[in-house]
Tab-separated table of C-alpha atoms and ligand atoms in Angstrom:
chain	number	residue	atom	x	y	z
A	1	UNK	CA	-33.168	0.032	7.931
A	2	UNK	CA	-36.129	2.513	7.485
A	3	UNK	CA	-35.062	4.772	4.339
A	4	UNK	CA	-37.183	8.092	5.450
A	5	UNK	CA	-33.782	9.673	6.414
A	6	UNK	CA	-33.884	13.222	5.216
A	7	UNK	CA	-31.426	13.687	2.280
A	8	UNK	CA	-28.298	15.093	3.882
A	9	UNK	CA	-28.259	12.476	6.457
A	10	UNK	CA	-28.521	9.879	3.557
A	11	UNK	CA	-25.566	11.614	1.975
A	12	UNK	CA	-23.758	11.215	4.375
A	13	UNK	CA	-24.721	7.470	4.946
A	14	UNK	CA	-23.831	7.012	1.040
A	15	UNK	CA	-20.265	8.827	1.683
A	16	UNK	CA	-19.190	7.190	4.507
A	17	UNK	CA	-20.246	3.475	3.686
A	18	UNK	CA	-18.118	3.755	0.793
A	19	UNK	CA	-14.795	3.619	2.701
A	20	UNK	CA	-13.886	0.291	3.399
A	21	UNK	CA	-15.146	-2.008	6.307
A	22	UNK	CA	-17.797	0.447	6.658
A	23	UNK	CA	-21.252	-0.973	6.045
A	24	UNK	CA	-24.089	1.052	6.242
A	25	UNK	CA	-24.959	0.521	9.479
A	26	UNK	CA	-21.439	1.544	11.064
A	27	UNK	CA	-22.273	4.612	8.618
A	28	UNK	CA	-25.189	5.225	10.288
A	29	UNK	CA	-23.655	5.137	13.941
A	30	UNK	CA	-21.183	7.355	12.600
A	31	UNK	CA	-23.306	9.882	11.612
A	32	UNK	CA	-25.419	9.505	14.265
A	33	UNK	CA	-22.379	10.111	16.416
A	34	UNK	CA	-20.816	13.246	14.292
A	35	UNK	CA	-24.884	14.752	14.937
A	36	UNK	CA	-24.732	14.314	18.603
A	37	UNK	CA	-21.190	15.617	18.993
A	38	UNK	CA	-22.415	19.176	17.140
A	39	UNK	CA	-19.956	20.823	15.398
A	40	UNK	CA	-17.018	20.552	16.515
A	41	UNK	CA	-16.729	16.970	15.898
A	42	UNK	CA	-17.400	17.495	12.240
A	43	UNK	CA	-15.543	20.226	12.010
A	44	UNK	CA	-12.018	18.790	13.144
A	45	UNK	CA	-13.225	15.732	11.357
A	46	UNK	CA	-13.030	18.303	7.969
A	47	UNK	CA	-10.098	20.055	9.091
A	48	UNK	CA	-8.564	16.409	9.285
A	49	UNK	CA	-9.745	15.216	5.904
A	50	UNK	CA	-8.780	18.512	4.195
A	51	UNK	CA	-5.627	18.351	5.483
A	52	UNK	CA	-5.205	14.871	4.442
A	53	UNK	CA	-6.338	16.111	0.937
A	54	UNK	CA	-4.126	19.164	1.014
A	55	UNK	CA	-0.857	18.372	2.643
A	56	UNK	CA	-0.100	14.995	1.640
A	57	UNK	CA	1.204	13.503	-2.077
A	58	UNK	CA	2.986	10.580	-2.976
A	59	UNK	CA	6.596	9.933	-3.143
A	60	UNK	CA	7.636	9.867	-6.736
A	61	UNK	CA	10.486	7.257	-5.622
A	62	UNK	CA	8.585	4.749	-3.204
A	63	UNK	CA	5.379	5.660	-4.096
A	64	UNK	CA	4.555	6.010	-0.333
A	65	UNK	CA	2.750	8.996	0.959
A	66	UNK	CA	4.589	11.904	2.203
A	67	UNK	CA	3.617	15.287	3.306
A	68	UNK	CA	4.234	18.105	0.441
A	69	UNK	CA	6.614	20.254	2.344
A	70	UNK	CA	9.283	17.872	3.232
A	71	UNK	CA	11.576	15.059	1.723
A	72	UNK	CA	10.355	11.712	1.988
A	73	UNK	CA	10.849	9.580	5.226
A	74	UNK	CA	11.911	6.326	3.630
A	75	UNK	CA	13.709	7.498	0.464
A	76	UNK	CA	15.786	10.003	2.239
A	77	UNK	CA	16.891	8.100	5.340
A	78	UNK	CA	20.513	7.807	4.822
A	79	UNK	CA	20.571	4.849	7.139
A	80	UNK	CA	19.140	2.643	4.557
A	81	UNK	CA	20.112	0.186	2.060
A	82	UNK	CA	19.348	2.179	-1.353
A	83	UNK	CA	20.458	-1.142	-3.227
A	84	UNK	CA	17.802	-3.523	-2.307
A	85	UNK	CA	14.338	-2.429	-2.998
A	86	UNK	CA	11.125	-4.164	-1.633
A	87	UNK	CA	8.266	-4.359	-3.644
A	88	UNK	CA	5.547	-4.421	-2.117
A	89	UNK	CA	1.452	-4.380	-2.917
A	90	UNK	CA	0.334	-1.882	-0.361
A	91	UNK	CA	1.392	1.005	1.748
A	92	UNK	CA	0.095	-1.117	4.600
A	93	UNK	CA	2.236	-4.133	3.874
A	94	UNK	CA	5.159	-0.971	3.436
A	95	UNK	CA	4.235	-0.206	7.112
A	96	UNK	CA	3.938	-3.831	8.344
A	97	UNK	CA	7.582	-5.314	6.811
A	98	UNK	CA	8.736	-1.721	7.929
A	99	UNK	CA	7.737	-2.041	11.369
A	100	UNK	CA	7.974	-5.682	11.998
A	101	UNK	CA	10.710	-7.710	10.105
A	102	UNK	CA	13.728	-5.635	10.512
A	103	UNK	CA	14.463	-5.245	6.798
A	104	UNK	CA	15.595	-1.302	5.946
A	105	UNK	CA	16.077	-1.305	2.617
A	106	UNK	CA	13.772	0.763	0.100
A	107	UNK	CA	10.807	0.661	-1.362
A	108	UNK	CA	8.260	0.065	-3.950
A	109	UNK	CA	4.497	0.459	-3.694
A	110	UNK	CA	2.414	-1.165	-6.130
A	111	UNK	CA	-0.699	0.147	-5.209
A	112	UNK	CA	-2.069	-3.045	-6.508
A	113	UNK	CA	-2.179	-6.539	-7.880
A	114	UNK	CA	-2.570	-7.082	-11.656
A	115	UNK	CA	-6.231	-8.275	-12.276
A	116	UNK	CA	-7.798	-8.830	-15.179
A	117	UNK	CA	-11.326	-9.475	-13.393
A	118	UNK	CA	-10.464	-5.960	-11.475
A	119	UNK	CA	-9.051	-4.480	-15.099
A	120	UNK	CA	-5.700	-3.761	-13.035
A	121	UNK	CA	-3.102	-4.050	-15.525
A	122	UNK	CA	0.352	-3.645	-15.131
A	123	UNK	CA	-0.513	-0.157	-17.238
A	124	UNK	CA	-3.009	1.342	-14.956
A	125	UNK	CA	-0.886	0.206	-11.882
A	126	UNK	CA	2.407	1.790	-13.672
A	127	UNK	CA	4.463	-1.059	-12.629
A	128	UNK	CA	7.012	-0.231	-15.569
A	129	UNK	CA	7.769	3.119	-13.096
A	130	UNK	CA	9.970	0.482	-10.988
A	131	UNK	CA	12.000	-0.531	-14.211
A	132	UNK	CA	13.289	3.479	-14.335
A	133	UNK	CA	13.892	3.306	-10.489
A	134	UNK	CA	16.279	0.105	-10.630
A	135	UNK	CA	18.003	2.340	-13.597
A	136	UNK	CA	18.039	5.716	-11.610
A	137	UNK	CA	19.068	4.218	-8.688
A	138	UNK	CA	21.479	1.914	-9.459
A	139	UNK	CA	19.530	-1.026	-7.869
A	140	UNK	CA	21.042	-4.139	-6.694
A	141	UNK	CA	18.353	-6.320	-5.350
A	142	UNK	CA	14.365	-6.456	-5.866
A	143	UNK	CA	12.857	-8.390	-3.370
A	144	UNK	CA	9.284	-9.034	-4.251
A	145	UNK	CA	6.895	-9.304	-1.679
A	146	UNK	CA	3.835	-9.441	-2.697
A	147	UNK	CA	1.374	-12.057	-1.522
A	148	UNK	CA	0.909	-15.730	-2.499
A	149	UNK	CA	-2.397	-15.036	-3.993
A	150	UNK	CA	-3.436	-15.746	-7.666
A	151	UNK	CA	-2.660	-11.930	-8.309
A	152	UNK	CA	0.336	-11.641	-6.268
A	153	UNK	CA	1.857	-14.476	-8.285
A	154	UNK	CA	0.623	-12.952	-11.403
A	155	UNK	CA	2.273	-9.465	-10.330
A	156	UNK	CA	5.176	-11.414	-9.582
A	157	UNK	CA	5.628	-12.853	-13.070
A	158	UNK	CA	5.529	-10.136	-14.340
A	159	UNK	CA	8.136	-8.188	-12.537
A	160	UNK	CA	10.336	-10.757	-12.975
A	161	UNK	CA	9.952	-11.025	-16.447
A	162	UNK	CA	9.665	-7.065	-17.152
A	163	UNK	CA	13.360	-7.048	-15.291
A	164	UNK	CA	15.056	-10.224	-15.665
A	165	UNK	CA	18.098	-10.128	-18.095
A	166	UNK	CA	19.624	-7.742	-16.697
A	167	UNK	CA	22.378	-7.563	-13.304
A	168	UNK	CA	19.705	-7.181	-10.951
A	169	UNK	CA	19.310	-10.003	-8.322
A	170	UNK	CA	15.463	-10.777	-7.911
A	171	UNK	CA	14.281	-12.215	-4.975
A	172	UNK	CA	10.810	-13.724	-3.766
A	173	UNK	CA	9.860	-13.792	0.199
A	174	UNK	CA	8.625	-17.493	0.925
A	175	UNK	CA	9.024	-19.656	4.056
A	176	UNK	CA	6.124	-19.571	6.144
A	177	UNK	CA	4.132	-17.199	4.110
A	178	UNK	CA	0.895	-19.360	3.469
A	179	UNK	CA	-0.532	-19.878	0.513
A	180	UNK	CA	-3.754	-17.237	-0.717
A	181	UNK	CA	-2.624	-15.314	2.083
A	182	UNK	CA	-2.037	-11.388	2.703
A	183	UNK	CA	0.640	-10.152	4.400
A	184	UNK	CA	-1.535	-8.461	7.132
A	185	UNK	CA	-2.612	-12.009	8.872
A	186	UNK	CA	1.053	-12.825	8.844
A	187	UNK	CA	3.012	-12.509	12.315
A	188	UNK	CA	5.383	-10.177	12.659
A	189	UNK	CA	7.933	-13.094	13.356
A	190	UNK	CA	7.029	-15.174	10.148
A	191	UNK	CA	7.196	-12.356	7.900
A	192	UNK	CA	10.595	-11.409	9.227
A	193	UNK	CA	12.016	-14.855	8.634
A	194	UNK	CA	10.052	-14.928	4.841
A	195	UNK	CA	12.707	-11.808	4.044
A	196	UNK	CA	15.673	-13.451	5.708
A	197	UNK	CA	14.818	-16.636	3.886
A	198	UNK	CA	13.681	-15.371	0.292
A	199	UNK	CA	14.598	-17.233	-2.495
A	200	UNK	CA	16.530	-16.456	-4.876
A	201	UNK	CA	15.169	-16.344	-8.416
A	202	UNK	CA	17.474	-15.186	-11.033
B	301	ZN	ZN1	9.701	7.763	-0.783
């Protein structure tokens, strides 16, 4: 790739092939494309983005995103379980179990697997935040869904031992879930039968 491109162009390339899956040559086309469009492609394109910035927070409870104004989605449905908590690594795999496996429960987002090669430790990733939950809340259940990697199972020891002890039933998904895998290449049906069929841990 010649590198003559005047400097707001390369800005732009630098900006853009930092989000991820975006190499610099889909940054490129991108820009290209916003350049050719004119204006008002980059300007809904900001209006989106500040918006985005604006508008939306995350739940203090789930840890999901929700806009400002109004009460969370998940944590204020009254059609769900508040007893049995999911947690889960991503707001992805939130949406995925959400929308494919049936289970409507609640919710906790990790934002994260602990990683010492990453420095994610169960500090930055404020994983004790789901200990106060399961004792505002009253929880029941933690089902803990995070993958079958080296870090999920790390994460997963140490949720079990930050909250084993006391009355709360801990749960692991399993059946079917391969191991090293993310929950994303998982069917919809597999996943679904992993949370009918977790195991029981304490
Ligand atoms: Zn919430």
């Amino acid at each position: 790739m010649p590198n003559n491109f005047p400097e707001p162009i390369e800005n732009a390339i630098k900006e853009i092939s930092k989000l991820p899956g975006i190499g610099k040559k889909s940054a490129l086309r991108i820009v290209y494309f916003l350049l050719k469009e004119g204006s008002s492609a980059v300007e809904s394109l900001e209006g989106a983005l500040s918006t985005l910035k604006n508008n939306i927070e995350m739940c203090s409870k789930c840890r999901g995103y929700k806009e400002k104004t109004e009460e969370c989605p998940v944590c204020s449905n009254p059609k769900r379980d508040k007893s049995i908590l999911c947690v889960v690594e991503s707001t992805q795999d939130m949406h995925l179990i959400d929308s494919s496996s049936g289970f409507r429960g609640n919710y906790f987002v990790l934002h994260g697997l602990i990683s010492p090669v990453r420095g994610a430790t169960p500090e930055s990733l404020k994983i004790d935040d789901l200990k106060r939950r399961i004792e505002e809340d009253g929880i029941g259940e933690i089902i803990i869904a995070t993958p079958y990697t080296a870090e999920g199972e790390a994460t997963a020891s140490y949720i079990i031992s930050m909250i084993e002890g006391g009355s709360v039933k801990i749960s692991r998904i399993g059946m079917g879930i391969p191991i090293g895998s993310e929950l994303s290449y998982v069917d919809s049906e597999t996943l679904s039968r992993a949370l009918a069929l977790r195991r029981e841990i304490k």
